């Protein structure tokens, strides 16, 4: 009975993995298409499948490394420092990732500032008449 | 070996300021749409969580975006280096043989 349950779980995990692989394959296909049209070169279907396979396998290495880096720093949440550590092997890669990290941080900062301002403007509009009422009652 | 991406800056890359939004988006559908960003994050998140050993491990939002970038660069580098190899061999199509030649260095760089 236990074996059956384990077998079913294995099946589920396998088909989940297959779905993820398919999603990666689609994404890789999109990216390769952009490169192909830019460089005016064609990719054979097998090449795209191979790149997709390698990418999926590389994700496993990345995930395990990231988990270890975070655990080494006594954290359970992986942060950008861990990702930067992952990109250490090539100088230009590290530089690119560090720049991208700053772009992302900057972008998120601006987005938060816009949201905060929007919230403040909305509060200002709804609070003003109430404040006037409070001031009057205090006098 | 320098990142090929740095030397061949394709036209779809855009200026540095606008790249953050476009890149994460393009991981999924190749378009600079903000809708794509969430889908990219979701896929990357699922891919990472598939291989975590500990259930408690989480990924911060910024780290997820950065990982999406890293994976995108991985794929694009693989593609561009293979193209370069095919061009060097005077071929009209990029085949698995070209990919096989560039794969070792690619894996060493990552």
Coordinates of C-alpha atoms in Angstrom, one line a residue, chain A residues 13 16-17 20-21 23-24 26-28 30-32 34-36 38-47 50-51 54-56 58-64 66-68 70-71 76-80 83-84 86-90 92-93 95-97 99-105 107-108 111, chain B residues 1-3 5-6 8-13 16 19-21 23 26-31 34 37 43 46-48 50-54 56-60 62-63 65-67 69-76 78-80 82-83 86-87 91-96 99 103 107-110:
Chain A
X13 CA 6.7 14.9 -9.2
X16 CA 5.3 18.4 -12.6
X17 CA 8.9 18.4 -13.7
X20 CA 8.3 23.0 -15.9
X21 CA 10.6 21.7 -18.5
X23 CA 7.7 26.1 -19.8
X24 CA 11.5 26.5 -19.9
X26 CA 9.0 27.7 -24.5
X27 CA 10.9 30.6 -22.9
X28 CA 14.2 29.4 -24.3
X30 CA 11.4 32.8 -27.4
X31 CA 14.9 34.0 -26.4
X32 CA 16.6 32.1 -29.2
X34 CA 15.1 37.0 -30.7
X35 CA 18.8 36.2 -31.0
X36 CA 18.2 34.4 -34.3
X38 CA 19.0 39.8 -34.6
X39 CA 22.0 37.8 -35.9
X40 CA 20.1 36.6 -39.0
X41 CA 20.9 33.0 -38.2
X42 CA 18.6 30.0 -37.7
X43 CA 18.6 27.5 -34.8
X44 CA 17.8 23.9 -35.4
X45 CA 15.1 22.5 -33.2
X46 CA 17.5 20.1 -31.6
X47 CA 19.8 23.0 -30.6
X50 CA 19.5 21.1 -26.0
X51 CA 19.9 24.7 -24.7
X54 CA 21.1 22.4 -20.2
X55 CA 19.3 25.5 -18.7
X56 CA 16.9 23.2 -16.7
X58 CA 21.7 24.4 -14.5
X59 CA 18.7 25.6 -12.5
X60 CA 19.2 22.6 -10.2
X61 CA 22.8 23.6 -9.5
X62 CA 21.8 27.2 -9.0
X63 CA 19.0 26.3 -6.6
X64 CA 21.1 24.0 -4.5
X66 CA 21.7 29.4 -3.4
X67 CA 20.1 27.3 -0.6
X68 CA 23.6 26.5 0.7
X70 CA 21.8 31.3 2.5
X71 CA 22.1 28.5 5.1
X76 CA 16.3 30.9 5.4
X77 CA 15.6 33.5 2.8
X78 CA 17.8 33.7 -0.3
X79 CA 18.7 37.3 -1.0
X80 CA 20.6 39.2 -3.8
X83 CA 22.7 35.5 -6.3
X84 CA 25.8 37.7 -6.8
X86 CA 26.5 32.6 -7.8
X87 CA 27.8 34.8 -10.6
X88 CA 31.3 35.0 -9.3
X89 CA 33.1 32.8 -11.9
X90 CA 33.3 35.3 -14.7
X92 CA 32.1 40.4 -16.7
X93 CA 29.1 38.2 -15.6
X95 CA 29.8 43.0 -13.2
X96 CA 26.7 42.6 -15.3
X97 CA 24.7 41.1 -12.5
X99 CA 24.7 46.5 -12.4
X100 CA 21.4 44.7 -12.9
X101 CA 20.9 44.4 -9.2
X102 CA 21.3 48.2 -8.8
X103 CA 18.9 48.7 -11.7
X104 CA 16.3 46.5 -10.0
X105 CA 16.8 48.1 -6.6
X107 CA 13.4 50.6 -10.1
X108 CA 11.7 49.1 -7.0
X111 CA 7.9 52.2 -7.7
Chain B
X1 CA 36.4 34.9 -21.4
X2 CA 34.3 38.1 -21.6
X3 CA 30.6 37.8 -21.7
X5 CA 26.6 39.9 -24.4
X6 CA 28.8 42.8 -23.5
X8 CA 27.4 42.2 -29.0
X9 CA 24.8 44.5 -27.6
X10 CA 21.7 43.6 -29.6
X11 CA 19.2 46.4 -30.5
X12 CA 16.5 44.9 -28.2
X13 CA 18.6 45.6 -25.2
X16 CA 20.7 50.9 -19.1
X19 CA 16.6 47.5 -18.9
X20 CA 15.4 46.4 -15.5
X21 CA 11.8 46.3 -16.5
X23 CA 14.6 42.2 -19.1
X26 CA 11.4 39.3 -21.8
X27 CA 12.3 36.1 -20.0
X28 CA 8.9 34.7 -20.7
X29 CA 7.5 36.3 -23.8
X30 CA 10.2 38.5 -25.3
X31 CA 8.1 41.6 -25.0
X34 CA 4.9 44.5 -17.1
X37 CA 7.4 40.1 -15.2
X43 CA 8.5 30.2 -13.4
X46 CA 8.9 27.2 -9.3
X47 CA 12.2 26.1 -10.8
X48 CA 14.2 27.0 -7.8
X50 CA 11.7 22.3 -7.1
X51 CA 15.3 21.7 -6.0
X52 CA 15.4 23.1 -2.5
X53 CA 16.2 20.5 0.1
X54 CA 14.6 22.5 3.0
X56 CA 11.6 26.6 4.9
X57 CA 13.9 28.1 2.2
X58 CA 12.4 31.2 0.6
X59 CA 13.6 33.6 -2.1
X60 CA 13.4 37.4 -1.7
X62 CA 14.7 41.1 -5.6
X63 CA 16.7 37.9 -5.6
X65 CA 14.2 39.1 -10.3
X66 CA 18.0 38.9 -10.3
X67 CA 17.8 35.1 -10.8
X69 CA 18.1 38.0 -15.2
X70 CA 20.9 35.4 -14.6
X71 CA 19.0 32.6 -16.3
X72 CA 18.1 34.8 -19.2
X73 CA 21.8 35.7 -19.7
X74 CA 22.6 32.0 -19.5
X75 CA 20.3 31.2 -22.3
X76 CA 21.2 34.2 -24.4
X78 CA 24.5 29.9 -25.0
X79 CA 22.6 31.1 -28.1
X80 CA 24.9 33.9 -29.1
X82 CA 26.6 29.1 -30.6
X83 CA 25.8 31.6 -33.4
X86 CA 28.3 28.7 -36.6
X87 CA 29.4 31.9 -38.2
X91 CA 27.2 27.8 -41.6
X92 CA 23.7 29.0 -42.3
X93 CA 22.1 27.2 -39.3
X94 CA 23.2 26.6 -35.7
X95 CA 23.3 22.9 -35.0
X96 CA 24.0 20.9 -31.8
X99 CA 26.5 24.2 -29.2
X103 CA 29.1 24.5 -23.9
X107 CA 29.5 26.1 -18.0
X108 CA 32.9 27.2 -16.7
X109 CA 31.8 30.8 -16.9
X110 CA 28.6 30.1 -14.9

